[in-house]
Coordinates of C-alpha atoms in Angstrom, one line a residue:
Chain A
M76 CA -16.6 -0.9 26.4
A77 CA -13.2 0.1 26.0
F78 CA -12.0 0.8 22.5
T79 CA -8.8 0.2 20.5
L80 CA -7.9 3.3 18.4
A81 CA -9.3 1.8 15.3
Q82 CA -12.8 1.0 17.0
K83 CA -12.8 4.7 18.2
L84 CA -11.9 6.1 14.7
L85 CA -14.3 4.0 13.2
A86 CA -17.1 4.9 15.7
R87 CA -16.7 8.4 15.1
H88 CA -17.9 7.8 11.3
A89 CA -20.4 4.8 11.7
R90 CA -23.6 5.2 10.3
D91 CA -25.4 2.1 11.4
I92 CA -24.3 1.0 14.8
A93 CA -26.7 0.5 17.6
S94 CA -24.5 -0.6 20.6
D95 CA -20.8 -1.2 21.4
A96 CA -21.2 -4.6 20.1
D97 CA -21.5 -3.7 16.6
L98 CA -17.9 -2.6 16.7
A99 CA -16.6 -5.9 17.8
P100 CA -13.7 -7.1 15.5
G101 CA -15.1 -8.9 12.4
R102 CA -18.3 -6.8 12.2
I103 CA -19.1 -5.0 8.9
V104 CA -19.8 -1.3 9.6
T105 CA -20.5 1.5 7.0
C106 CA -18.6 4.8 7.7
A107 CA -18.7 8.2 6.2
L108 CA -15.7 9.2 4.6
S109 CA -13.6 12.5 5.5
L110 CA -11.6 12.2 2.2
T111 CA -11.2 10.0 -0.9
L112 CA -7.8 10.0 -3.0
V113 CA -6.6 8.5 -6.3
N114 CA -3.5 9.2 -8.1
D115 CA -2.4 9.2 -11.8
I116 CA -2.3 5.3 -11.9
T117 CA -5.5 4.4 -10.2
G118 CA -7.4 7.8 -11.2
P119 CA -8.4 6.7 -15.0
L120 CA -10.1 3.2 -13.6
C121 CA -11.8 5.0 -10.8
I122 CA -13.3 7.5 -13.1
S123 CA -14.4 4.8 -15.6
S124 CA -15.9 2.7 -12.5
M125 CA -17.7 5.9 -11.6
K126 CA -19.2 6.3 -15.1
A127 CA -20.3 2.6 -14.8
M128 CA -22.2 3.3 -11.7
G129 CA -24.2 6.0 -13.6
V130 CA -22.7 8.6 -11.1
D131 CA -22.2 12.0 -12.7
R132 CA -20.9 14.0 -9.6
V133 CA -18.6 13.1 -6.8
F134 CA -20.2 13.4 -3.2
D135 CA -18.2 16.3 -2.2
R136 CA -15.7 18.4 -4.8
T137 CA -13.7 19.5 -1.7
K138 CA -13.4 15.8 0.0
T139 CA -11.9 14.4 -3.7
V140 CA -8.3 14.6 -4.1
F141 CA -6.3 13.7 -7.2
V142 CA -2.5 13.7 -7.0
M143 CA -0.4 12.9 -10.2
D144 CA 2.6 11.7 -8.6
H145 CA 3.6 8.2 -9.9
F146 CA 4.6 8.4 -13.4
T147 CA 5.1 12.0 -13.3
P148 CA 6.7 14.4 -14.5
Q149 CA 4.8 12.4 -17.5
K150 CA 7.5 9.8 -18.5
D151 CA 6.0 8.9 -21.8
I152 CA 2.9 9.3 -24.2
A153 CA 0.8 6.6 -22.3
S154 CA 1.2 8.0 -18.9
A155 CA 0.7 11.6 -20.2
E156 CA -2.6 10.5 -21.7
Q157 CA -3.6 8.8 -18.3
V158 CA -2.9 12.1 -16.5
M159 CA -5.0 14.0 -19.2
I160 CA -8.1 11.6 -18.1
S161 CA -7.8 12.9 -14.4
R162 CA -7.0 16.7 -15.5
R163 CA -10.3 16.5 -17.7
F164 CA -12.3 14.9 -14.7
A165 CA -11.0 17.3 -12.2
E166 CA -11.8 20.3 -14.3
E167 CA -15.3 18.6 -15.2
Q168 CA -16.3 18.1 -11.4
N169 CA -14.4 21.4 -10.4
L170 CA -12.4 19.5 -7.8
A171 CA -10.7 21.8 -5.0
H172 CA -7.6 19.2 -4.7
Y173 CA -6.2 18.5 -8.0
Y174 CA -2.3 18.4 -8.0
E175 CA 0.0 18.3 -10.9
G176 CA 3.4 19.7 -12.0
G177 CA 4.8 22.2 -9.5
D178 CA 1.7 21.6 -7.2
A179 CA 2.4 17.8 -6.8
G180 CA 4.4 15.9 -4.5
V181 CA 4.1 12.2 -3.5
E182 CA 0.7 12.1 -2.3
H183 CA 1.1 10.6 1.2
A184 CA 3.5 13.4 2.0
L185 CA 1.7 16.1 0.5
L186 CA -1.7 15.7 2.0
P187 CA -0.5 16.1 5.6
E188 CA 1.6 18.7 5.0
Q189 CA -1.3 20.5 3.0
G190 CA -3.5 20.1 6.1
L191 CA -6.0 17.9 4.0
V192 CA -5.9 15.1 6.8
G193 CA -5.8 15.1 10.7
P194 CA -6.7 13.3 13.9
G195 CA -10.0 11.6 13.7
D196 CA -10.4 11.8 9.9
L197 CA -11.6 8.5 7.9
V198 CA -9.7 8.5 4.6
I199 CA -9.7 5.9 1.7
G200 CA -7.2 6.3 -1.2
A201 CA -6.6 4.2 -4.4
D202 CA -2.9 3.6 -3.2
S203 CA -2.0 0.9 -0.5
H204 CA 0.2 3.3 1.3
T205 CA -3.0 5.6 2.3
C206 CA -2.2 4.2 5.6
T207 CA 0.5 6.6 6.0
Y208 CA -2.1 9.2 7.8
G209 CA -2.4 7.0 10.9
G210 CA 0.9 8.8 11.7
V211 CA -1.3 11.9 12.2
G212 CA -4.1 9.9 14.1
A213 CA -6.5 9.5 11.0
F214 CA -8.1 6.1 10.1
A215 CA -6.6 5.6 6.7
T216 CA -6.4 2.6 4.4
G217 CA -6.0 1.7 0.8
M218 CA -8.5 0.2 -1.6
G219 CA -8.8 -0.5 -5.1
S220 CA -10.1 2.0 -8.0
A221 CA -13.5 0.8 -7.7
D222 CA -14.0 0.8 -4.0
V223 CA -12.7 4.5 -4.1
A224 CA -15.1 5.2 -7.0
A225 CA -17.9 4.1 -4.9
G226 CA -16.4 6.2 -2.0
M227 CA -16.4 9.3 -4.2
A228 CA -20.1 8.4 -5.4
L229 CA -21.6 7.8 -1.6
G230 CA -19.3 9.4 0.4
E231 CA -19.3 6.2 2.4
T232 CA -17.9 2.8 2.4
W233 CA -17.8 -0.5 4.5
F234 CA -15.2 -1.5 6.8
R235 CA -14.5 -4.9 8.7
V236 CA -13.9 -3.8 12.2
P237 CA -10.1 -5.2 12.4
E238 CA -8.5 -6.9 15.3
S239 CA -5.7 -4.4 16.6
I240 CA -2.2 -5.5 17.6
R241 CA -0.2 -3.2 20.0
V242 CA 3.0 -2.4 19.4
E243 CA 5.0 -0.6 22.4
F244 CA 8.5 0.7 21.5
T245 CA 10.3 1.9 24.6
G246 CA 13.7 3.3 25.4
T247 CA 15.7 5.9 23.4
L248 CA 16.4 5.7 19.8
P249 CA 20.1 5.4 19.0
E250 CA 21.6 7.8 16.7
Y251 CA 21.0 7.3 13.0
L252 CA 17.8 5.2 13.7
G253 CA 14.5 6.5 12.9
G254 CA 10.6 5.4 12.1
K255 CA 12.0 3.1 9.3
D256 CA 14.3 1.1 11.6
L257 CA 11.2 0.5 13.6
I258 CA 8.8 -0.8 11.2
L259 CA 11.5 -2.7 9.5
W260 CA 12.1 -4.8 12.8
L261 CA 8.3 -5.2 13.2
I262 CA 7.8 -6.4 9.8
G263 CA 10.8 -8.9 10.6
Q264 CA 9.1 -10.1 13.8
I265 CA 5.7 -10.7 12.5
G266 CA 6.0 -11.1 8.6
V267 CA 4.4 -9.6 5.9
D268 CA 1.0 -11.0 6.3
G269 CA 1.5 -10.8 10.3
A270 CA -1.0 -7.9 10.5
R271 CA -3.5 -9.3 7.4
Y272 CA -6.7 -7.5 8.0
K273 CA -5.8 -6.3 11.3
A274 CA -4.9 -2.8 12.6
L275 CA -1.2 -2.0 14.1
E276 CA -1.6 0.5 16.9
F277 CA 1.7 2.0 18.1
G278 CA 2.5 3.5 21.2
G279 CA 5.3 3.6 24.1
S280 CA 8.1 6.3 25.3
A281 CA 10.0 5.9 22.2
I282 CA 6.7 6.8 19.9
D283 CA 6.0 9.6 22.3
A284 CA 9.5 11.2 21.7
L285 CA 9.2 10.4 17.8
P286 CA 8.5 13.4 15.6
V287 CA 5.5 13.3 13.4
D288 CA 7.4 12.7 10.0
G289 CA 8.9 9.6 11.8
R290 CA 5.5 8.1 12.9
M291 CA 4.0 8.4 9.3
T292 CA 7.2 6.5 8.0
I293 CA 6.0 3.7 10.3
A294 CA 2.2 4.0 9.6
N295 CA 3.2 4.0 5.9
M296 CA 4.5 0.6 6.0
A297 CA 1.8 -0.9 8.0
I298 CA 0.6 -2.5 4.6
E299 CA 3.9 -4.3 4.4
A300 CA 2.7 -6.3 7.4
G301 CA -0.4 -6.9 5.6
G302 CA -2.2 -4.4 7.9
K303 CA -5.4 -2.5 7.2
C304 CA -3.9 0.5 8.9
G305 CA -1.1 1.8 11.2
L306 CA -2.5 3.9 14.1
F307 CA -1.0 6.6 16.4
A308 CA -2.6 8.6 19.2
A309 CA -3.0 12.1 18.3
D310 CA -0.9 14.0 20.9
A311 CA 0.6 17.5 21.5
A312 CA 3.1 16.7 18.6
T313 CA 0.1 15.8 16.3
L314 CA -1.4 18.8 17.2
A315 CA 1.5 21.1 16.5
Y316 CA 2.0 19.5 13.2
C317 CA -1.4 19.8 11.9
K318 CA -1.9 23.5 13.3
N319 CA 1.6 24.2 11.5
A320 CA -0.2 22.5 8.3
G321 CA -2.9 25.0 8.5
R322 CA -5.7 23.0 10.4
S323 CA -7.8 24.0 13.3
G324 CA -10.1 22.4 15.9
D325 CA -8.0 19.2 16.2
T326 CA -8.1 17.4 19.3
P327 CA -6.1 14.6 20.8
I328 CA -7.5 11.2 20.6
S329 CA -6.0 8.0 22.0
A330 CA -7.2 4.5 22.7
D331 CA -9.4 3.5 25.7
P332 CA -7.3 2.3 28.7
G333 CA -8.3 -1.4 29.0
A334 CA -8.9 -1.9 25.2
V335 CA -8.4 -5.5 24.2
Y336 CA -5.7 -6.2 21.6
E337 CA -5.2 -9.5 19.7
Q338 CA -1.5 -9.3 20.6
T339 CA 1.0 -7.2 22.2
L340 CA 4.5 -6.6 21.3
V341 CA 7.1 -4.7 23.2
C342 CA 10.4 -3.6 21.9
D343 CA 13.3 -1.6 23.9
V344 CA 14.9 0.5 20.9
S345 CA 17.7 1.7 22.9
T346 CA 20.1 -1.7 21.6
L347 CA 18.6 -1.7 18.1
E348 CA 21.0 -1.4 15.2
P349 CA 19.8 0.2 12.1
Q350 CA 17.5 -2.3 10.2
V351 CA 17.8 -3.5 6.4
A352 CA 15.2 -5.7 4.3
C353 CA 16.9 -8.0 2.0
P354 CA 15.3 -9.1 -1.3
H355 CA 13.1 -10.1 -2.1
I356 CA 10.4 -9.4 0.5
P357 CA 10.1 -6.7 3.1
S358 CA 10.0 -9.2 6.1
N359 CA 13.5 -10.5 5.2
V360 CA 15.1 -8.1 7.8
K361 CA 18.6 -8.1 9.5
P362 CA 20.7 -5.9 11.4
V363 CA 23.0 -3.6 9.1
S364 CA 25.9 -5.5 10.6
A365 CA 24.7 -8.5 8.9
V366 CA 24.7 -7.2 5.4
K367 CA 27.4 -4.7 5.6
D368 CA 29.7 -5.5 2.8
V369 CA 27.0 -6.1 -0.2
T370 CA 28.0 -4.0 -3.0
I371 CA 25.5 -1.5 -4.8
N372 CA 25.0 0.4 -7.8
Q373 CA 22.1 2.8 -6.8
V374 CA 20.9 4.6 -3.9
I375 CA 17.3 6.2 -3.7
I376 CA 16.5 8.6 -1.0
G377 CA 12.7 10.0 -1.2
S378 CA 9.5 8.3 -1.6
C379 CA 6.3 8.4 0.9
T380 CA 8.0 6.4 3.4
N381 CA 11.3 8.5 4.0
G382 CA 11.0 11.7 1.4
R383 CA 10.1 14.3 4.3
I384 CA 12.3 16.9 5.3
S385 CA 13.8 15.1 8.4
D386 CA 14.5 12.4 6.1
M387 CA 16.5 14.8 4.1
R388 CA 18.2 16.1 6.9
A389 CA 19.3 12.7 8.3
A390 CA 20.6 11.9 4.8
A391 CA 22.4 15.4 4.4
S392 CA 23.9 14.9 7.9
V393 CA 25.8 11.7 6.6
L394 CA 26.8 13.1 3.1
K395 CA 28.2 16.3 4.4
G396 CA 31.8 16.8 3.4
R397 CA 31.6 13.3 1.7
T398 CA 31.4 11.9 -1.7
V399 CA 29.3 9.5 -3.5
K400 CA 31.5 6.3 -4.5
K401 CA 32.5 6.8 -8.0
G402 CA 30.1 4.7 -10.3
L403 CA 27.3 4.6 -8.0
R404 CA 24.3 6.6 -8.5
C405 CA 22.6 8.2 -5.6
I406 CA 18.9 9.9 -6.3
V407 CA 17.5 12.1 -3.9
L408 CA 13.9 12.8 -4.3
P409 CA 12.5 15.6 -1.9
A410 CA 8.8 14.0 -1.7
T411 CA 7.1 17.7 -2.0
P412 CA 7.7 21.2 -3.6
A413 CA 7.7 22.3 0.3
V414 CA 10.2 19.5 1.1
W415 CA 12.2 20.7 -1.9
K416 CA 12.3 24.6 -1.0
Q417 CA 13.2 23.6 2.8
A418 CA 15.9 21.3 1.8
L419 CA 17.2 24.1 -0.4
R420 CA 16.8 26.9 2.5
E421 CA 18.7 24.6 4.7
G422 CA 21.6 23.9 2.4
L423 CA 20.8 20.4 2.0
V424 CA 20.6 20.3 -1.5
E425 CA 23.9 22.0 -1.7
T426 CA 25.1 19.1 0.4
F427 CA 23.5 16.4 -1.8
L428 CA 24.9 18.1 -5.1
E429 CA 28.4 18.7 -3.6
A430 CA 28.4 14.8 -2.4
G431 CA 27.9 14.1 -6.3
C432 CA 23.8 13.2 -5.8
V433 CA 21.3 13.5 -8.4
M434 CA 18.4 15.7 -7.5
G435 CA 15.2 14.7 -8.7
P436 CA 11.6 15.9 -8.7
A437 CA 8.9 15.4 -6.3
S438 CA 7.9 12.0 -7.7
C439 CA 7.3 8.6 -6.8
G440 CA 9.4 7.5 -9.8
P441 CA 11.8 4.8 -9.0
C442 CA 10.0 3.4 -5.9
L443 CA 7.7 1.0 -8.2
G444 CA 10.3 1.0 -11.1
G445 CA 8.4 3.6 -13.0
H446 CA 11.2 5.8 -14.1
L447 CA 14.0 8.3 -12.6
G448 CA 16.3 5.4 -11.4
I449 CA 15.6 1.8 -12.7
L450 CA 17.7 -1.0 -12.2
G451 CA 19.1 -3.3 -14.9
G452 CA 19.9 -7.0 -14.4
G453 CA 22.4 -7.7 -11.8
E454 CA 22.2 -4.4 -10.4
R455 CA 21.4 -3.7 -6.5
A456 CA 20.1 -0.7 -4.8
V457 CA 19.6 0.7 -1.3
S458 CA 16.4 2.3 -1.2
T459 CA 14.4 4.3 1.3
T460 CA 11.3 3.2 -0.2
N461 CA 8.8 0.6 1.1
R462 CA 8.9 -2.5 -1.0
N463 CA 11.6 -4.8 -2.3
F464 CA 9.7 -7.5 -4.2
R465 CA 11.6 -9.0 -7.1
G466 CA 11.7 -6.8 -10.0
R467 CA 9.9 -3.9 -8.0
M468 CA 12.7 -1.4 -9.2
G469 CA 13.4 -2.7 -12.6
S470 CA 14.7 -6.0 -13.9
L471 CA 13.4 -9.3 -12.3
D472 CA 17.4 -9.8 -12.1
S473 CA 18.0 -6.9 -9.7
E474 CA 17.9 -6.6 -6.1
V475 CA 16.5 -3.8 -3.5
Y476 CA 17.6 -3.5 -0.1
L477 CA 15.1 -1.3 2.1
A478 CA 16.6 1.0 5.0
G479 CA 16.4 4.0 6.5
P480 CA 18.0 7.6 5.0
A481 CA 21.1 7.6 7.2
V482 CA 22.1 3.9 6.0
A483 CA 21.1 4.9 2.5
A484 CA 23.4 8.0 2.4
A485 CA 26.2 5.9 4.3
S486 CA 25.9 3.2 1.9
A487 CA 26.2 5.8 -1.1
V488 CA 29.5 6.7 0.2
T489 CA 31.0 3.7 0.5
G490 CA 29.6 1.7 -2.4
V491 CA 28.7 -1.2 -0.1
I492 CA 25.7 -1.5 2.6
T493 CA 27.1 0.7 5.4
D494 CA 26.2 1.6 9.0
P495 CA 26.6 5.4 9.4
G496 CA 28.1 4.8 12.9
T497 CA 31.0 3.2 11.2
L498 CA 31.9 6.0 8.7
Chain B
M105 CA -21.2 -20.0 -10.3
H106 CA -19.5 -23.3 -10.9
Y107 CA -15.9 -23.8 -12.7
T108 CA -14.1 -26.9 -13.6
G109 CA -10.4 -26.9 -14.7
R110 CA -7.2 -27.4 -14.0
A111 CA -5.0 -26.2 -11.3
L112 CA -2.4 -23.6 -11.9
R113 CA -0.3 -23.5 -8.9
V114 CA 1.8 -20.5 -7.6
G115 CA 3.5 -19.8 -4.3
D116 CA 3.2 -17.8 -1.5
H117 CA 3.1 -13.9 -1.1
I118 CA 2.4 -13.2 -4.9
D119 CA 2.7 -9.6 -4.6
T120 CA 0.8 -7.2 -7.0
D121 CA 4.3 -6.2 -8.8
A122 CA 4.5 -10.0 -9.6
I123 CA 1.1 -10.3 -11.0
I124 CA 1.3 -7.1 -13.0
P125 CA 4.5 -4.9 -13.0
A126 CA 4.1 -1.4 -12.6
R127 CA 5.5 -0.3 -15.9
Y128 CA 2.5 -1.9 -17.6
L129 CA -0.2 0.3 -15.5
V130 CA -0.6 2.8 -18.3
T131 CA -3.9 1.2 -19.6
S132 CA -6.9 -0.3 -18.1
D133 CA -7.5 -2.5 -20.9
P134 CA -8.1 -6.1 -19.6
A135 CA -6.5 -7.6 -22.8
E136 CA -3.4 -5.6 -22.6
L137 CA -2.8 -6.2 -18.9
G138 CA -3.7 -10.0 -19.4
A139 CA -1.1 -10.4 -21.9
K140 CA 1.2 -9.1 -19.0
C141 CA -0.3 -11.3 -16.3
M142 CA 2.3 -12.6 -13.8
S143 CA 5.3 -11.4 -16.0
G144 CA 6.9 -10.1 -12.7
L145 CA 6.8 -13.9 -11.6
E146 CA 8.1 -15.1 -14.9
E147 CA 8.4 -13.5 -18.4
G148 CA 5.9 -15.3 -20.7
W149 CA 4.2 -16.8 -17.6
V150 CA 0.7 -16.4 -19.2
D151 CA 1.5 -18.6 -22.1
Q152 CA 0.9 -21.6 -20.4
V153 CA -2.7 -20.5 -19.4
R154 CA -5.5 -22.7 -20.7
P155 CA -9.2 -21.8 -21.1
D156 CA -11.0 -23.1 -17.7
D157 CA -7.6 -23.2 -15.6
I158 CA -8.1 -22.3 -11.8
L159 CA -5.1 -20.3 -10.3
V160 CA -4.1 -21.7 -7.0
G161 CA -2.1 -19.6 -4.8
G162 CA -0.4 -19.9 -1.2
V163 CA -0.8 -17.5 1.8
N164 CA -1.3 -13.7 1.4
F165 CA -2.0 -13.9 -2.5
G166 CA -2.4 -10.3 -3.9
C167 CA 0.0 -8.5 -1.2
G168 CA 1.5 -5.2 -1.8
S169 CA -0.3 -2.4 -4.0
S170 CA -3.9 -1.4 -4.4
R171 CA -3.6 -1.6 -8.0
E172 CA -7.1 -3.2 -9.2
H173 CA -5.2 -3.8 -12.4
A174 CA -3.8 -6.8 -10.8
P175 CA -7.4 -8.9 -10.6
I176 CA -8.2 -7.2 -14.0
A177 CA -4.8 -8.8 -15.2
I178 CA -5.8 -12.2 -14.0
L179 CA -9.4 -12.0 -15.7
G180 CA -8.0 -10.8 -18.9
A181 CA -5.5 -13.7 -18.9
G182 CA -8.6 -15.7 -19.0
I183 CA -8.5 -16.9 -15.6
K184 CA -12.1 -16.8 -13.9
V185 CA -11.4 -17.8 -10.3
V186 CA -8.6 -18.0 -7.7
V187 CA -8.3 -20.2 -4.8
A188 CA -5.5 -19.5 -2.0
A189 CA -4.8 -20.1 1.6
S190 CA -5.2 -16.6 2.1
F191 CA -5.5 -13.4 0.5
A192 CA -4.2 -9.8 1.0
R193 CA -6.8 -7.5 2.0
I194 CA -7.0 -4.8 -0.6
F195 CA -6.8 -7.5 -3.4
Y196 CA -9.6 -9.3 -1.7
R197 CA -11.9 -6.5 -2.1
N198 CA -10.6 -5.7 -5.5
A199 CA -11.1 -9.1 -7.0
F200 CA -14.9 -9.2 -5.9
N201 CA -15.3 -5.5 -6.8
V202 CA -14.2 -6.3 -10.5
G203 CA -16.0 -9.9 -10.8
L204 CA -12.8 -12.1 -10.2
P205 CA -14.3 -14.5 -7.1
L206 CA -12.0 -15.8 -4.7
L207 CA -12.0 -18.8 -2.4
E208 CA -9.8 -18.8 1.0
I209 CA -9.2 -22.1 2.2
G210 CA -6.2 -22.2 4.5
E211 CA -3.9 -24.9 4.8
D212 CA -6.0 -27.0 2.6
V213 CA -4.5 -25.7 -0.4
N214 CA -1.1 -27.5 0.3
D215 CA -3.2 -30.6 -0.8
I216 CA -3.6 -29.3 -4.4
R217 CA -0.8 -29.8 -7.0
H218 CA -0.2 -28.2 -10.4
D219 CA -2.5 -30.0 -13.0
H220 CA -4.9 -31.4 -10.3
R221 CA -8.4 -31.2 -11.8
L222 CA -10.6 -28.9 -9.6
D223 CA -14.4 -28.3 -9.3
V224 CA -15.5 -25.0 -7.6
D225 CA -18.7 -23.8 -6.7
T226 CA -18.6 -20.1 -5.6
E227 CA -22.0 -20.2 -4.0
S228 CA -21.7 -22.9 -1.6
G229 CA -17.7 -22.4 -1.5
I230 CA -17.2 -26.0 -2.0
I231 CA -14.0 -27.1 -4.0
R232 CA -13.8 -30.9 -5.1
N233 CA -10.3 -31.9 -6.1
L234 CA -11.2 -34.7 -9.0
T235 CA -7.7 -36.1 -9.0
T236 CA -7.8 -36.8 -5.2
G237 CA -11.2 -37.1 -4.3
R238 CA -11.0 -34.6 -1.5
T239 CA -13.2 -31.6 -0.9
Y240 CA -12.1 -28.3 0.6
T241 CA -14.7 -25.7 1.8
C242 CA -14.3 -21.7 1.9
P243 CA -16.0 -20.0 5.1
P244 CA -19.0 -18.0 4.2
L245 CA -18.3 -14.6 2.8
P246 CA -18.8 -11.4 4.6
S247 CA -22.0 -9.7 4.5
S248 CA -20.7 -6.7 2.4
I249 CA -19.3 -8.9 -0.1
R250 CA -22.5 -10.9 -0.3
D251 CA -24.6 -7.8 -1.0
I252 CA -22.3 -6.7 -3.6
I253 CA -22.3 -10.0 -5.4
S254 CA -26.4 -10.0 -5.2
A255 CA -26.4 -6.5 -6.8
G256 CA -24.6 -8.0 -9.6
G257 CA -20.9 -6.3 -8.6
L258 CA -20.0 -3.1 -6.9
E259 CA -21.4 -1.0 -9.9
G260 CA -24.8 -2.4 -9.8
Y261 CA -24.7 -1.9 -5.8
V262 CA -23.8 1.6 -6.0
R263 CA -26.4 2.3 -8.7
Q264 CA -29.0 0.6 -6.2
K265 CA -27.8 2.8 -3.4
V266 CA -27.8 6.1 -5.3
A267 CA -31.6 5.1 -6.3
E268 CA -32.5 4.5 -3.1
R269 CA -31.4 8.1 -2.0
G270 CA -33.4 9.6 -4.8

């Protein structure tokens, strides 16, 4: 039988399949896990679940990852105490991968960069954007704390084999566009539940040419279409990325020719405009020209969606020699310490500071309205993050527009939503 | 289990930021989270909840983050069961894992209005609308979820598995 990427990846880890038919969409399979992940918000619930399960050791101390990234640097007493619960547990369990402070970054930028995930892996994380690792050819999906606790205890979990939607991006990406524009376009087409319970599988010539950072941006927002995962074949670019991250032994992986898809969408990206998701739902997507004069108070450049070095470069190239509009705050949060250092080395941090940006730590911070850039009533932001639900970044009366780093940077200069090509 | 109560109606795509805004995620306590349930939809929403209320949503209920605090907040608000046209996948697993049963009934949900009286049987998946006299059926649950329920929840299920392995 010809398999989709989702089926192929699950098959590698499945423990209870007798024949190909057991991998038909809708079937339930039990799979061994390559890695399990929690953060400072979901960690404490996971730990208490494990205790209630009567489990005193994780299944593998080298496959259990704790990243303190949401309300860190600890924003208040309660969040500091939540981190203490995770830190104590990591010490007790002698976990190989506990990240806090100067080691920590936004988890879904950090793990691929550290070489902890790669092609063919099966990862669950108590964070919905765990699907990011589809960008490096891993089957990765978000679950709740109890499910991840069970995974940490048993080293396995159950999956419903998903139907797959194939998305082909053809043509050549115009200047200033990146992965963000492609995934926003798709969510605009299929809606926030268009891929509910399903896998999104991406391919086509524009994807072949897209750097791994951009693929991770796309995979990251599969969940915003309701998807279980957003998958990419592992090709030469993936293998080079993983080797650079210190991994060895990775091999290419792709869907079988003739695999069956529930639906196939094709988009020629050559004529695409930068895309913007308008309030208050990620599917309310418009080309930037349709929202161009909307005034804004804040710009966020960062997050697990767009906080990687290529995003910093895209933003800096627009901000170079320009200044942030007076009265507007433009907050740049490189997603990991390594991205921060690289941005510093390349002079991007200087560009941001010269332009009048605020440089923030490697934290999820403002994306979920945690800290480091909260919106007051009536305020409006352009953000390179992933969700614009009502109240997501602060007041219920604030608004968030989602865009890529070039649009965000251009908008910071003018104070209104701006196509960087028109600057 | 069997539940009878008033339908408390909410709309489509109720996201986890609406169910429990991130700023309240510094605790795992059901009562504290319950006190802020749906405050991302409307401040003070929870004040209208009466004992035995049944939460009724539209499509894609629970979309967004993986926060298990969302179904815990609903339970903490005193709501014991949720009926919707459809549920987002992470929320779906989370709810059963923490002991909040869900019934997915598709477009039939449009028939249910705020204040209708409902009678919900989670075992058979049958919902009777006592106000209109209509009956709706939820398709059978996946085998994995049934296994978890019959083990008394995910915690019991894992305990059983650990025991099997010796």
